[in-house]
Amino acid sequence: ETGVTQSPTHLIKTRGQQVTLRCSSQSGHNTVSWYQQALGQGPQFIFQYYREEENGRGNFPPRFSGLQFPNYSSELNVNALELDDSALYLCASRSGGDSTDTQYFGPGTRLTVL
Amino acid sequence: ILNVEQSPQSLHVQEGDSTNFTCSFPSSNFYALHWYRWETAKSPEALFVMTLNGDEKKKGRISATLNTKEGYSYLYIKGSQPEDSATYLCAYQDSGTYKYIFGTGTRLKVLA
């Protein structure tokens, strides 16, 4: 086990709704990244938080937003859900903002948008 | 757009066979190359972080090499076992942004 947990495991929403996904980092890790993995694709980088500030973002629209808390846990919020948002959402934590330190992944949240 | 490609997409091998697969990445702005092993219903597990051209890493029966000048890395599995069945992902880390760009993975099935 990596020590990174995510909740919920599965979630079903309808188009237009909003969703919040949660991630608890491994102890001592101050950097959290979120990824979206659609069917048949590799994980796509959404954004990264380092010490509560967003310090990197992939090609995702503003309706994908996040937060990192003082204990370094994190949330991913998606507004105005679309069918294409159906995917596995992974979070990963590591120490250091810009380093080669290994990222440790959680098991993911499977989101289905109907 | 930075592309990371993995080949083959999937393969089946017999128990005891050795196998290898490829990760191709941009040769410019290289920072690091990461390999992960991802079993179904589990979290991706880090295998190797490679940073230097010519790097070779080994973990049990699994090893990896890195060529940053030509932009590729090979992952080798010697004497494959059914428990090696998983998706193997590589991720290129860019020196400008430090973001991880993943390939689509190679799905390995080892038949007993």
Short mmCIF file of C-alpha atoms in Angstrom, two decimals:
data_model
loop_
_atom_site.label_atom_id
_atom_site.label_comp_id
_atom_site.label_asym_id
_atom_site.label_seq_id
_atom_site.Cartn_x
_atom_site.Cartn_y
_atom_site.Cartn_z
CA GLU A 1 0.00 0.00 0.00
CA THR A 2 1.20 3.52 -0.84
CA GLY A 3 -0.39 5.34 2.10
CA VAL A 4 -2.37 7.54 -0.29
CA THR A 5 -6.13 7.19 0.07
CA GLN A 6 -8.96 8.50 -2.06
CA SER A 7 -12.68 8.80 -1.53
CA PRO A 8 -15.15 7.86 -2.69
CA THR A 9 -14.18 4.72 -4.60
CA HIS A 10 -17.02 5.04 -7.09
CA LEU A 11 -19.41 7.84 -7.89
CA ILE A 12 -22.30 8.30 -10.32
CA LYS A 13 -23.45 11.80 -11.27
CA THR A 14 -25.61 13.34 -13.97
CA ARG A 15 -24.66 15.98 -16.51
CA GLY A 16 -24.52 19.48 -15.09
CA GLN A 17 -23.93 18.38 -11.51
CA GLN A 18 -20.89 19.18 -9.44
CA VAL A 19 -18.55 16.66 -7.77
CA THR A 20 -15.83 16.76 -5.12
CA LEU A 21 -13.20 14.05 -4.89
CA ARG A 22 -10.85 13.73 -1.94
CA CYS A 23 -7.28 12.59 -1.45
CA SER A 24 -5.18 12.06 1.66
CA SER A 25 -1.46 12.26 1.00
CA GLN A 26 1.22 9.99 2.32
CA SER A 27 2.64 11.34 5.58
CA GLY A 28 5.35 13.94 5.02
CA HIS A 29 4.37 14.65 1.41
CA ASN A 30 3.63 18.30 0.59
CA THR A 31 2.92 17.94 -3.13
CA VAL A 32 -0.24 16.46 -4.61
CA SER A 33 -1.05 15.94 -8.26
CA TRP A 34 -4.35 14.95 -9.83
CA TYR A 35 -4.75 12.91 -12.98
CA GLN A 36 -7.66 11.87 -15.17
CA GLN A 37 -7.49 8.51 -16.87
CA ALA A 38 -10.09 7.98 -19.56
CA LEU A 39 -10.64 4.54 -21.05
CA GLY A 40 -7.71 3.43 -23.19
CA GLN A 41 -5.58 6.44 -22.25
CA GLY A 42 -2.69 7.05 -19.91
CA PRO A 43 -3.23 9.31 -16.91
CA GLN A 44 -3.56 12.95 -17.99
CA PHE A 45 -2.17 15.62 -15.68
CA ILE A 46 -4.88 17.97 -14.34
CA PHE A 47 -2.97 20.08 -11.81
CA GLN A 48 -0.48 20.01 -8.95
CA TYR A 49 -0.55 21.61 -5.53
CA TYR A 50 2.55 22.40 -3.49
CA ARG A 51 2.14 23.73 0.04
CA GLU A 52 -1.48 24.75 -0.60
CA GLU A 53 -0.76 26.63 -3.86
CA GLU A 54 -1.46 25.42 -7.38
CA ASN A 55 1.93 25.32 -9.14
CA GLY A 56 1.17 23.56 -12.39
CA ARG A 57 -1.82 22.85 -14.58
CA GLY A 58 -2.55 20.66 -17.56
CA ASN A 59 -4.99 21.30 -20.42
CA PHE A 60 -8.18 21.19 -18.40
CA PRO A 61 -10.87 23.89 -18.33
CA PRO A 62 -11.43 26.12 -15.28
CA ARG A 63 -14.41 24.04 -14.17
CA PHE A 64 -11.73 21.65 -12.85
CA SER A 65 -10.48 23.24 -9.65
CA GLY A 66 -8.73 22.08 -6.54
CA LEU A 67 -7.67 22.79 -3.01
CA GLN A 68 -4.88 21.64 -0.77
CA PHE A 69 -5.28 21.91 2.98
CA PRO A 70 -2.69 22.61 5.71
CA ASN A 71 -2.42 18.89 6.39
CA TYR A 72 -1.66 18.48 2.64
CA SER A 73 -4.83 16.54 1.91
CA SER A 74 -6.49 17.68 -1.28
CA GLU A 75 -9.78 18.01 -3.15
CA LEU A 76 -10.60 17.99 -6.83
CA ASN A 77 -13.82 19.80 -7.75
CA VAL A 78 -15.48 19.50 -11.11
CA ASN A 79 -18.42 21.79 -11.97
CA ALA A 80 -20.98 21.44 -14.73
CA LEU A 81 -20.16 17.78 -15.33
CA GLU A 82 -20.07 16.53 -18.90
CA LEU A 83 -20.35 12.98 -20.19
CA ASP A 84 -16.67 13.03 -21.18
CA ASP A 85 -15.69 13.62 -17.57
CA SER A 86 -16.41 9.95 -16.93
CA ALA A 87 -13.01 8.54 -16.01
CA LEU A 88 -10.79 7.25 -13.23
CA TYR A 89 -9.36 10.12 -11.20
CA LEU A 90 -6.04 9.46 -9.53
CA CYS A 91 -4.18 11.53 -7.01
CA ALA A 92 -0.50 11.15 -6.27
CA SER A 93 1.64 12.62 -3.54
CA ARG A 94 5.36 13.18 -3.16
CA SER A 95 7.77 15.34 -1.22
CA GLY A 96 9.25 18.45 -2.84
CA GLY A 97 7.59 20.70 -5.41
CA ASP A 98 9.98 20.20 -8.32
CA SER A 99 11.95 17.03 -7.95
CA THR A 100 12.35 13.54 -9.24
CA ASP A 101 11.09 12.07 -6.00
CA THR A 102 8.73 9.19 -6.63
CA GLN A 103 5.03 9.93 -6.78
CA TYR A 104 2.84 7.56 -4.77
CA PHE A 105 -0.61 7.00 -6.17
CA GLY A 106 -3.92 6.37 -4.54
CA PRO A 107 -6.29 3.70 -5.88
CA GLY A 108 -8.44 6.24 -7.72
CA THR A 109 -12.07 7.33 -7.82
CA ARG A 110 -14.17 6.00 -10.68
CA LEU A 111 -16.57 8.74 -11.80
CA THR A 112 -19.47 7.96 -14.12
CA VAL A 113 -21.45 10.84 -15.59
CA LEU A 114 -24.86 9.91 -17.04
CA ILE B 1 2.51 18.96 -27.44
CA LEU B 2 4.76 16.45 -25.68
CA ASN B 3 4.05 12.84 -26.58
CA VAL B 4 5.07 9.74 -24.70
CA GLU B 5 4.48 6.52 -26.59
CA GLN B 6 4.66 2.97 -25.37
CA SER B 7 4.86 -0.20 -27.40
CA PRO B 8 3.48 -2.70 -27.71
CA GLN B 9 0.02 -1.80 -26.40
CA SER B 10 -0.42 -5.31 -25.08
CA LEU B 11 1.28 -8.66 -25.15
CA HIS B 12 0.83 -12.19 -23.93
CA VAL B 13 3.82 -14.30 -22.97
CA GLN B 14 4.26 -17.76 -21.51
CA GLU B 15 5.48 -18.23 -17.96
CA GLY B 16 9.29 -18.31 -18.00
CA ASP B 17 9.65 -16.17 -21.12
CA SER B 18 11.62 -12.96 -20.97
CA THR B 19 10.07 -9.87 -22.46
CA ASN B 20 10.71 -6.21 -23.00
CA PHE B 21 8.80 -3.11 -23.98
CA THR B 22 9.59 0.41 -25.05
CA CYS B 23 8.82 3.93 -23.90
CA SER B 24 9.59 6.78 -26.33
CA PHE B 25 9.68 10.36 -25.14
CA PRO B 26 10.88 13.80 -26.27
CA SER B 27 14.70 14.03 -26.12
CA SER B 28 14.60 17.74 -25.31
CA ASN B 29 13.95 19.22 -21.84
CA PHE B 30 14.43 15.84 -20.22
CA TYR B 31 14.33 15.75 -16.43
CA ALA B 32 13.42 12.20 -15.47
CA LEU B 33 11.73 9.05 -16.68
CA HIS B 34 9.52 7.04 -14.34
CA TRP B 35 8.26 3.47 -14.67
CA TYR B 36 5.17 2.24 -12.87
CA ARG B 37 3.52 -1.15 -12.55
CA TRP B 38 -0.27 -1.09 -12.27
CA GLU B 39 -2.24 -4.15 -11.32
CA THR B 40 -5.99 -4.15 -11.79
CA ALA B 41 -7.91 -2.65 -8.84
CA LYS B 42 -4.70 -1.48 -7.16
CA SER B 43 -2.68 1.76 -7.08
CA PRO B 44 0.12 2.22 -9.61
CA GLU B 45 3.37 1.10 -7.99
CA ALA B 46 6.61 2.96 -8.66
CA LEU B 47 9.33 0.77 -10.15
CA PHE B 48 12.15 3.09 -11.22
CA VAL B 49 13.12 6.74 -11.51
CA MET B 50 15.82 7.30 -14.11
CA THR B 51 17.61 10.56 -14.68
CA LEU B 52 20.97 10.00 -16.39
CA ASN B 53 21.66 8.96 -19.96
CA GLY B 54 22.88 5.36 -19.93
CA ASP B 55 21.25 4.68 -16.57
CA GLU B 56 20.38 1.07 -15.83
CA LYS B 57 18.19 0.11 -12.90
CA LYS B 58 17.28 -3.33 -11.60
CA LYS B 59 14.71 -4.64 -9.16
CA GLY B 60 14.63 -8.41 -8.93
CA ARG B 61 13.78 -9.79 -12.36
CA ILE B 62 12.83 -6.37 -13.74
CA SER B 63 15.36 -3.95 -15.17
CA ALA B 64 15.27 -0.76 -17.21
CA THR B 65 17.64 1.23 -19.39
CA LEU B 66 17.57 4.86 -20.44
CA ASN B 67 18.75 6.71 -23.55
CA THR B 68 17.98 10.40 -23.20
CA LYS B 69 19.78 11.43 -26.41
CA GLU B 70 17.46 9.39 -28.60
CA GLY B 71 14.50 9.52 -26.24
CA TYR B 72 13.73 5.94 -25.26
CA SER B 73 13.70 3.60 -22.32
CA TYR B 74 13.38 -0.18 -22.28
CA LEU B 75 11.83 -2.23 -19.52
CA TYR B 76 12.90 -5.87 -19.33
CA ILE B 77 11.33 -8.72 -17.41
CA LYS B 78 13.38 -11.87 -17.11
CA GLY B 79 11.58 -15.19 -16.61
CA SER B 80 8.05 -13.75 -16.53
CA GLN B 81 5.69 -15.04 -13.86
CA PRO B 82 1.88 -14.82 -13.76
CA GLU B 83 2.16 -12.25 -10.95
CA ASP B 84 3.99 -9.95 -13.39
CA SER B 85 0.70 -9.53 -15.25
CA ALA B 86 -0.10 -5.83 -15.06
CA THR B 87 -0.05 -2.61 -17.06
CA TYR B 88 3.39 -1.01 -17.19
CA LEU B 89 3.31 2.77 -17.48
CA CYS B 90 6.14 5.14 -18.19
CA ALA B 91 6.05 8.85 -17.44
CA TYR B 92 8.36 11.54 -18.80
CA GLN B 93 9.09 14.43 -16.48
CA ASP B 94 9.78 17.69 -18.29
CA SER B 95 12.56 19.99 -17.03
CA GLY B 96 10.58 23.14 -17.80
CA THR B 97 7.40 22.32 -15.94
CA TYR B 98 8.31 19.18 -13.94
CA LYS B 99 4.95 17.76 -14.98
CA TYR B 100 4.58 14.03 -15.53
CA ILE B 101 3.42 13.01 -19.01
CA PHE B 102 2.30 9.42 -19.11
CA GLY B 103 2.22 6.96 -21.96
CA THR B 104 -0.84 4.78 -22.50
CA GLY B 105 0.89 1.76 -21.01
CA THR B 106 1.79 -1.76 -22.07
CA ARG B 107 -0.62 -4.39 -20.81
CA LEU B 108 1.26 -7.63 -20.05
CA LYS B 109 -0.44 -10.96 -19.52
CA VAL B 110 1.73 -13.87 -18.42
CA LEU B 111 0.12 -17.24 -19.10
CA ALA B 112 0.80 -20.11 -16.70
#
